[in-house]
């Protein structure tokens, strides 16, 4: 494709529709006998999105490959048992909700770090974190698989672009000086190898905790911390905004 950027300055591919052959990638992936995990949180009002997310993800996310879906929820009794594809498994993990919604990203990161360390690293090879309030509309395949994967924010490629992920206050852990960021990444879809995702989650969790101790809350919460980490630890593969489009746009 000539109409879009397909390579970063550090030579990581940017995946757009039409830039890969899914058949070739599927054949290579199947030979490796890998398992991919998907983490999503369904707490409070977001429980209502669970069925739509799971039905579409069960159909479209790495279809034909083994996927473990890990659903964290404070209302496990409201999660209907869906008929999963033969190669997929759904694990419902009960959690307590936070009294302040701003505290949720902080506790999520700490919780994810703990589960990766004691469970997920033994069960999956790759791990991806997605927001629950989405529905997949087309196939998302093994073209997303790489060591450290981030998705470019859809706000970056629109005329009404905002620095939605930038935190510029020097006292905040995820501060990035103006003009120094590469891309703006959404916290709604990221992942990679279990080891690399663990490092990312650990760093974000520590940054969120340090900000809390200093009485600071980053403008875009854990998304700001995610962007700070990826500024210093470059993703090995980027997904275009096609993979997570903000319906506000």
PDB file of C-alpha atoms in Angstrom, residues 2-229:
ATOM      1  CA  UNK A   2       1.210   3.452  -0.937  1.00  0.00           C
ATOM      2  CA  UNK A   3      -1.460   5.469   0.881  1.00  0.00           C
ATOM      3  CA  UNK A   4      -0.408   4.773   4.467  1.00  0.00           C
ATOM      4  CA  UNK A   5       2.721   4.517   6.610  1.00  0.00           C
ATOM      5  CA  UNK A   6       3.661   0.829   6.789  1.00  0.00           C
ATOM      6  CA  UNK A   7       6.996   1.042   8.643  1.00  0.00           C
ATOM      7  CA  UNK A   8       8.092   2.967  11.722  1.00  0.00           C
ATOM      8  CA  UNK A   9      11.400   4.885  11.918  1.00  0.00           C
ATOM      9  CA  UNK A  10      12.743   1.947  13.995  1.00  0.00           C
ATOM     10  CA  UNK A  11      11.656  -0.485  11.236  1.00  0.00           C
ATOM     11  CA  UNK A  12       8.696  -2.092  12.981  1.00  0.00           C
ATOM     12  CA  UNK A  13       5.837  -3.011  10.618  1.00  0.00           C
ATOM     13  CA  UNK A  14       2.525  -1.155  10.827  1.00  0.00           C
ATOM     14  CA  UNK A  15      -0.261  -3.588   9.963  1.00  0.00           C
ATOM     15  CA  UNK A  16      -3.046  -2.336   7.691  1.00  0.00           C
ATOM     16  CA  UNK A  17      -5.592  -4.321   5.736  1.00  0.00           C
ATOM     17  CA  UNK A  18      -3.944  -5.365   2.493  1.00  0.00           C
ATOM     18  CA  UNK A  19      -0.375  -5.446   3.814  1.00  0.00           C
ATOM     19  CA  UNK A  20      -0.187  -9.152   4.665  1.00  0.00           C
ATOM     20  CA  UNK A  21      -1.283 -12.622   3.559  1.00  0.00           C
ATOM     21  CA  UNK A  22      -3.329 -14.190   6.340  1.00  0.00           C
ATOM     22  CA  UNK A  23      -3.190 -17.649   4.722  1.00  0.00           C
ATOM     23  CA  UNK A  24       0.616 -17.707   4.841  1.00  0.00           C
ATOM     24  CA  UNK A  25       0.687 -16.384   8.412  1.00  0.00           C
ATOM     25  CA  UNK A  26      -1.932 -18.926   9.551  1.00  0.00           C
ATOM     26  CA  UNK A  27       0.131 -21.797   8.186  1.00  0.00           C
ATOM     27  CA  UNK A  28       3.262 -20.564   9.978  1.00  0.00           C
ATOM     28  CA  UNK A  29       1.390 -19.978  13.250  1.00  0.00           C
ATOM     29  CA  UNK A  30      -0.253 -23.412  13.259  1.00  0.00           C
ATOM     30  CA  UNK A  31       3.132 -25.121  12.988  1.00  0.00           C
ATOM     31  CA  UNK A  32       4.216 -23.528  16.275  1.00  0.00           C
ATOM     32  CA  UNK A  33       1.267 -24.879  18.306  1.00  0.00           C
ATOM     33  CA  UNK A  34       0.870 -21.622  20.242  1.00  0.00           C
ATOM     34  CA  UNK A  35      -1.832 -20.476  22.650  1.00  0.00           C
ATOM     35  CA  UNK A  36      -2.927 -16.830  22.833  1.00  0.00           C
ATOM     36  CA  UNK A  37      -4.698 -15.239  25.790  1.00  0.00           C
ATOM     37  CA  UNK A  38      -7.163 -12.349  25.778  1.00  0.00           C
ATOM     38  CA  UNK A  39      -7.833 -10.318  28.921  1.00  0.00           C
ATOM     39  CA  UNK A  40     -10.932  -8.153  29.336  1.00  0.00           C
ATOM     40  CA  UNK A  41     -12.529  -6.489  32.369  1.00  0.00           C
ATOM     41  CA  UNK A  42     -16.319  -6.411  32.822  1.00  0.00           C
ATOM     42  CA  UNK A  43     -17.035  -4.468  35.999  1.00  0.00           C
ATOM     43  CA  UNK A  44     -20.065  -2.429  37.084  1.00  0.00           C
ATOM     44  CA  UNK A  45     -21.982  -1.043  34.070  1.00  0.00           C
ATOM     45  CA  UNK A  46     -19.548  -2.661  31.613  1.00  0.00           C
ATOM     46  CA  UNK A  47     -20.954  -6.114  32.382  1.00  0.00           C
ATOM     47  CA  UNK A  48     -23.713  -5.297  29.884  1.00  0.00           C
ATOM     48  CA  UNK A  49     -21.178  -5.431  27.031  1.00  0.00           C
ATOM     49  CA  UNK A  50     -19.900  -8.904  27.866  1.00  0.00           C
ATOM     50  CA  UNK A  51     -22.163 -10.965  25.626  1.00  0.00           C
ATOM     51  CA  UNK A  52     -21.618  -8.781  22.544  1.00  0.00           C
ATOM     52  CA  UNK A  53     -17.863  -8.749  23.069  1.00  0.00           C
ATOM     53  CA  UNK A  54     -17.566 -12.474  23.695  1.00  0.00           C
ATOM     54  CA  UNK A  55     -19.798 -13.527  20.793  1.00  0.00           C
ATOM     55  CA  UNK A  56     -17.827 -11.405  18.344  1.00  0.00           C
ATOM     56  CA  UNK A  57     -14.412 -12.260  19.801  1.00  0.00           C
ATOM     57  CA  UNK A  58     -15.227 -15.977  19.830  1.00  0.00           C
ATOM     58  CA  UNK A  59     -16.054 -15.691  16.119  1.00  0.00           C
ATOM     59  CA  UNK A  60     -13.411 -13.253  14.862  1.00  0.00           C
ATOM     60  CA  UNK A  61     -10.374 -13.196  17.182  1.00  0.00           C
ATOM     61  CA  UNK A  62      -7.703 -15.603  15.871  1.00  0.00           C
ATOM     62  CA  UNK A  63     -10.414 -17.837  14.432  1.00  0.00           C
ATOM     63  CA  UNK A  64      -9.246 -21.433  14.131  1.00  0.00           C
ATOM     64  CA  UNK A  65      -6.467 -21.012  16.681  1.00  0.00           C
ATOM     65  CA  UNK A  66      -6.404 -21.823  20.395  1.00  0.00           C
ATOM     66  CA  UNK A  67      -7.426 -18.763  22.440  1.00  0.00           C
ATOM     67  CA  UNK A  68      -7.962 -18.511  26.203  1.00  0.00           C
ATOM     68  CA  UNK A  69     -10.334 -15.690  27.140  1.00  0.00           C
ATOM     69  CA  UNK A  70      -9.809 -14.391  30.683  1.00  0.00           C
ATOM     70  CA  UNK A  71     -12.794 -12.325  31.793  1.00  0.00           C
ATOM     71  CA  UNK A  72     -12.385 -10.386  35.039  1.00  0.00           C
ATOM     72  CA  UNK A  73     -15.754  -9.369  36.498  1.00  0.00           C
ATOM     73  CA  UNK A  74     -17.386  -8.260  39.724  1.00  0.00           C
ATOM     74  CA  UNK A  75     -20.658  -9.908  38.617  1.00  0.00           C
ATOM     75  CA  UNK A  76     -19.768 -13.496  37.653  1.00  0.00           C
ATOM     76  CA  UNK A  77     -23.399 -14.540  38.149  1.00  0.00           C
ATOM     77  CA  UNK A  78     -24.401 -12.259  35.246  1.00  0.00           C
ATOM     78  CA  UNK A  79     -22.018 -13.884  32.773  1.00  0.00           C
ATOM     79  CA  UNK A  80     -23.958 -16.260  30.566  1.00  0.00           C
ATOM     80  CA  UNK A  81     -22.150 -19.429  29.552  1.00  0.00           C
ATOM     81  CA  UNK A  82     -21.653 -18.997  25.838  1.00  0.00           C
ATOM     82  CA  UNK A  83     -21.110 -21.815  23.387  1.00  0.00           C
ATOM     83  CA  UNK A  84     -17.421 -21.336  22.612  1.00  0.00           C
ATOM     84  CA  UNK A  85     -15.645 -22.429  19.454  1.00  0.00           C
ATOM     85  CA  UNK A  86     -13.952 -25.837  19.965  1.00  0.00           C
ATOM     86  CA  UNK A  87     -10.489 -24.266  20.061  1.00  0.00           C
ATOM     87  CA  UNK A  88     -11.455 -21.519  22.536  1.00  0.00           C
ATOM     88  CA  UNK A  89     -11.841 -21.491  26.323  1.00  0.00           C
ATOM     89  CA  UNK A  90     -13.503 -18.900  28.571  1.00  0.00           C
ATOM     90  CA  UNK A  91     -12.315 -18.402  32.159  1.00  0.00           C
ATOM     91  CA  UNK A  92     -14.389 -16.113  34.396  1.00  0.00           C
ATOM     92  CA  UNK A  93     -12.304 -14.555  37.182  1.00  0.00           C
ATOM     93  CA  UNK A  94     -14.240 -12.852  40.030  1.00  0.00           C
ATOM     94  CA  UNK A  95     -12.856  -9.527  41.252  1.00  0.00           C
ATOM     95  CA  UNK A  96     -13.912  -6.732  43.582  1.00  0.00           C
ATOM     96  CA  UNK A  97     -14.768  -3.383  42.038  1.00  0.00           C
ATOM     97  CA  UNK A  98     -13.127  -0.135  43.119  1.00  0.00           C
ATOM     98  CA  UNK A  99     -15.204   2.592  44.776  1.00  0.00           C
ATOM     99  CA  UNK A 100     -13.681   5.239  42.454  1.00  0.00           C
ATOM    100  CA  UNK A 101     -13.547   4.546  38.713  1.00  0.00           C
ATOM    101  CA  UNK A 102     -10.161   6.304  38.571  1.00  0.00           C
ATOM    102  CA  UNK A 103      -8.750   3.585  40.813  1.00  0.00           C
ATOM    103  CA  UNK A 104      -9.739   0.823  38.408  1.00  0.00           C
ATOM    104  CA  UNK A 105      -6.722   1.135  36.044  1.00  0.00           C
ATOM    105  CA  UNK A 106      -4.351   1.017  39.002  1.00  0.00           C
ATOM    106  CA  UNK A 107      -5.898  -2.101  40.500  1.00  0.00           C
ATOM    107  CA  UNK A 108      -6.243  -3.702  37.053  1.00  0.00           C
ATOM    108  CA  UNK A 109      -2.532  -3.348  36.378  1.00  0.00           C
ATOM    109  CA  UNK A 110      -1.605  -4.773  39.771  1.00  0.00           C
ATOM    110  CA  UNK A 111      -4.072  -7.625  39.347  1.00  0.00           C
ATOM    111  CA  UNK A 112      -2.878  -8.429  35.826  1.00  0.00           C
ATOM    112  CA  UNK A 113       0.723  -8.430  36.969  1.00  0.00           C
ATOM    113  CA  UNK A 114      -0.141 -10.939  39.691  1.00  0.00           C
ATOM    114  CA  UNK A 115      -2.132 -13.239  37.389  1.00  0.00           C
ATOM    115  CA  UNK A 116       0.510 -13.181  34.656  1.00  0.00           C
ATOM    116  CA  UNK A 117       3.165 -14.144  37.179  1.00  0.00           C
ATOM    117  CA  UNK A 118       1.300 -16.977  38.854  1.00  0.00           C
ATOM    118  CA  UNK A 119      -0.975 -18.301  36.109  1.00  0.00           C
ATOM    119  CA  UNK A 120      -1.045 -16.837  32.600  1.00  0.00           C
ATOM    120  CA  UNK A 121       2.653 -17.311  31.855  1.00  0.00           C
ATOM    121  CA  UNK A 122       2.137 -21.059  32.293  1.00  0.00           C
ATOM    122  CA  UNK A 123      -0.955 -21.212  30.070  1.00  0.00           C
ATOM    123  CA  UNK A 124      -0.402 -18.939  27.053  1.00  0.00           C
ATOM    124  CA  UNK A 125       2.438 -17.804  24.800  1.00  0.00           C
ATOM    125  CA  UNK A 126       0.976 -14.412  23.877  1.00  0.00           C
ATOM    126  CA  UNK A 127      -1.393 -12.155  25.792  1.00  0.00           C
ATOM    127  CA  UNK A 128      -3.607  -9.300  24.548  1.00  0.00           C
ATOM    128  CA  UNK A 129      -5.641  -6.800  26.549  1.00  0.00           C
ATOM    129  CA  UNK A 130      -8.881  -5.491  25.011  1.00  0.00           C
ATOM    130  CA  UNK A 131     -11.688  -3.258  26.231  1.00  0.00           C
ATOM    131  CA  UNK A 132     -14.954  -5.054  26.855  1.00  0.00           C
ATOM    132  CA  UNK A 133     -17.238  -2.398  25.319  1.00  0.00           C
ATOM    133  CA  UNK A 134     -16.387  -3.291  21.716  1.00  0.00           C
ATOM    134  CA  UNK A 135     -17.608  -5.736  19.136  1.00  0.00           C
ATOM    135  CA  UNK A 136     -15.328  -7.226  16.524  1.00  0.00           C
ATOM    136  CA  UNK A 137     -16.758  -6.701  13.047  1.00  0.00           C
ATOM    137  CA  UNK A 138     -14.187  -8.616  10.992  1.00  0.00           C
ATOM    138  CA  UNK A 139     -11.427 -11.162  11.443  1.00  0.00           C
ATOM    139  CA  UNK A 140      -8.422 -10.225  13.561  1.00  0.00           C
ATOM    140  CA  UNK A 141      -5.821 -12.840  12.817  1.00  0.00           C
ATOM    141  CA  UNK A 142      -2.264 -13.868  13.507  1.00  0.00           C
ATOM    142  CA  UNK A 143      -0.949 -10.747  11.753  1.00  0.00           C
ATOM    143  CA  UNK A 144      -1.196  -9.157  15.220  1.00  0.00           C
ATOM    144  CA  UNK A 145       1.236 -11.634  16.784  1.00  0.00           C
ATOM    145  CA  UNK A 146       4.628 -10.222  17.773  1.00  0.00           C
ATOM    146  CA  UNK A 147       6.820  -9.581  20.810  1.00  0.00           C
ATOM    147  CA  UNK A 148       5.362  -6.188  21.785  1.00  0.00           C
ATOM    148  CA  UNK A 149       2.296  -4.905  19.957  1.00  0.00           C
ATOM    149  CA  UNK A 150       0.565  -1.527  20.218  1.00  0.00           C
ATOM    150  CA  UNK A 151      -2.386  -0.020  18.364  1.00  0.00           C
ATOM    151  CA  UNK A 152      -2.221   3.510  16.964  1.00  0.00           C
ATOM    152  CA  UNK A 153      -5.022   5.675  18.351  1.00  0.00           C
ATOM    153  CA  UNK A 154      -7.727   6.487  15.820  1.00  0.00           C
ATOM    154  CA  UNK A 155      -7.638  10.089  17.064  1.00  0.00           C
ATOM    155  CA  UNK A 156      -4.158  10.451  15.581  1.00  0.00           C
ATOM    156  CA  UNK A 157      -5.333  10.075  11.996  1.00  0.00           C
ATOM    157  CA  UNK A 158      -8.309  12.436  12.114  1.00  0.00           C
ATOM    158  CA  UNK A 159      -8.470  16.182  11.378  1.00  0.00           C
ATOM    159  CA  UNK A 160      -9.750  16.873  14.909  1.00  0.00           C
ATOM    160  CA  UNK A 161      -6.668  15.182  16.402  1.00  0.00           C
ATOM    161  CA  UNK A 162      -6.164  15.600  20.149  1.00  0.00           C
ATOM    162  CA  UNK A 163      -3.154  14.572  22.228  1.00  0.00           C
ATOM    163  CA  UNK A 164      -5.364  12.147  24.082  1.00  0.00           C
ATOM    164  CA  UNK A 165      -2.532  10.116  25.534  1.00  0.00           C
ATOM    165  CA  UNK A 166       0.015  12.835  26.218  1.00  0.00           C
ATOM    166  CA  UNK A 167       0.904  13.773  29.763  1.00  0.00           C
ATOM    167  CA  UNK A 168       3.189  16.811  29.892  1.00  0.00           C
ATOM    168  CA  UNK A 169       3.325  17.708  33.602  1.00  0.00           C
ATOM    169  CA  UNK A 170       6.964  17.125  34.642  1.00  0.00           C
ATOM    170  CA  UNK A 171       5.959  15.756  38.058  1.00  0.00           C
ATOM    171  CA  UNK A 172       3.917  12.927  36.584  1.00  0.00           C
ATOM    172  CA  UNK A 173       5.579   9.595  35.895  1.00  0.00           C
ATOM    173  CA  UNK A 174       4.294   9.221  32.313  1.00  0.00           C
ATOM    174  CA  UNK A 175       5.228  12.754  31.228  1.00  0.00           C
ATOM    175  CA  UNK A 176       6.481  12.973  27.632  1.00  0.00           C
ATOM    176  CA  UNK A 177       7.938  16.345  26.572  1.00  0.00           C
ATOM    177  CA  UNK A 178       5.975  17.956  23.752  1.00  0.00           C
ATOM    178  CA  UNK A 179       7.060  16.819  20.321  1.00  0.00           C
ATOM    179  CA  UNK A 180       9.006  13.789  21.562  1.00  0.00           C
ATOM    180  CA  UNK A 181       6.385  11.053  21.191  1.00  0.00           C
ATOM    181  CA  UNK A 182       6.368   8.722  18.193  1.00  0.00           C
ATOM    182  CA  UNK A 183       2.716   7.720  17.991  1.00  0.00           C
ATOM    183  CA  UNK A 184      -0.273   7.897  20.309  1.00  0.00           C
ATOM    184  CA  UNK A 185      -1.265   4.372  21.326  1.00  0.00           C
ATOM    185  CA  UNK A 186      -4.643   3.348  22.659  1.00  0.00           C
ATOM    186  CA  UNK A 187      -4.817   1.394  25.907  1.00  0.00           C
ATOM    187  CA  UNK A 188      -7.847  -0.406  24.498  1.00  0.00           C
ATOM    188  CA  UNK A 189      -5.855  -2.960  22.479  1.00  0.00           C
ATOM    189  CA  UNK A 190      -2.253  -3.976  23.173  1.00  0.00           C
ATOM    190  CA  UNK A 191      -0.287  -7.137  23.853  1.00  0.00           C
ATOM    191  CA  UNK A 192       2.579  -9.372  22.829  1.00  0.00           C
ATOM    192  CA  UNK A 193       4.578 -12.179  24.362  1.00  0.00           C
ATOM    193  CA  UNK A 194       3.692 -12.922  27.970  1.00  0.00           C
ATOM    194  CA  UNK A 195       7.160 -11.839  29.144  1.00  0.00           C
ATOM    195  CA  UNK A 196       6.981  -8.450  27.406  1.00  0.00           C
ATOM    196  CA  UNK A 197       3.401  -7.760  28.474  1.00  0.00           C
ATOM    197  CA  UNK A 198       4.414  -8.555  32.044  1.00  0.00           C
ATOM    198  CA  UNK A 199       7.211  -5.962  31.879  1.00  0.00           C
ATOM    199  CA  UNK A 200       4.819  -3.368  30.456  1.00  0.00           C
ATOM    200  CA  UNK A 201       2.137  -4.062  33.078  1.00  0.00           C
ATOM    201  CA  UNK A 202       4.701  -3.945  35.891  1.00  0.00           C
ATOM    202  CA  UNK A 203       6.072  -0.583  34.710  1.00  0.00           C
ATOM    203  CA  UNK A 204       2.597   0.939  34.328  1.00  0.00           C
ATOM    204  CA  UNK A 205       1.527  -0.382  37.724  1.00  0.00           C
ATOM    205  CA  UNK A 206       4.602   1.107  39.411  1.00  0.00           C
ATOM    206  CA  UNK A 207       4.104   4.436  37.612  1.00  0.00           C
ATOM    207  CA  UNK A 208       0.449   4.613  38.624  1.00  0.00           C
ATOM    208  CA  UNK A 209       1.378   3.838  42.238  1.00  0.00           C
ATOM    209  CA  UNK A 210       4.129   6.464  42.318  1.00  0.00           C
ATOM    210  CA  UNK A 211       1.786   9.081  40.863  1.00  0.00           C
ATOM    211  CA  UNK A 212      -0.802   8.183  43.482  1.00  0.00           C
ATOM    212  CA  UNK A 213       1.726   8.610  46.290  1.00  0.00           C
ATOM    213  CA  UNK A 214       2.581  12.046  44.869  1.00  0.00           C
ATOM    214  CA  UNK A 215      -1.071  13.052  44.599  1.00  0.00           C
ATOM    215  CA  UNK A 216      -1.007  13.076  40.779  1.00  0.00           C
ATOM    216  CA  UNK A 217      -3.431  11.517  38.330  1.00  0.00           C
ATOM    217  CA  UNK A 218      -2.289  11.364  34.713  1.00  0.00           C
ATOM    218  CA  UNK A 219      -4.648  13.014  32.231  1.00  0.00           C
ATOM    219  CA  UNK A 220      -5.494   9.745  30.482  1.00  0.00           C
ATOM    220  CA  UNK A 221      -4.748   7.463  33.430  1.00  0.00           C
ATOM    221  CA  UNK A 222      -3.156   4.128  32.446  1.00  0.00           C
ATOM    222  CA  UNK A 223      -3.125   5.106  28.747  1.00  0.00           C
ATOM    223  CA  UNK A 224      -0.637   7.859  29.580  1.00  0.00           C
ATOM    224  CA  UNK A 225       1.584   5.346  31.394  1.00  0.00           C
ATOM    225  CA  UNK A 226       1.282   2.896  28.496  1.00  0.00           C
ATOM    226  CA  UNK A 227       2.461   5.583  26.065  1.00  0.00           C
ATOM    227  CA  UNK A 228       5.365   6.535  28.295  1.00  0.00           C
ATOM    228  CA  UNK A 229       6.544   2.921  28.449  1.00  0.00           C
TER     229      UNK A 229
END
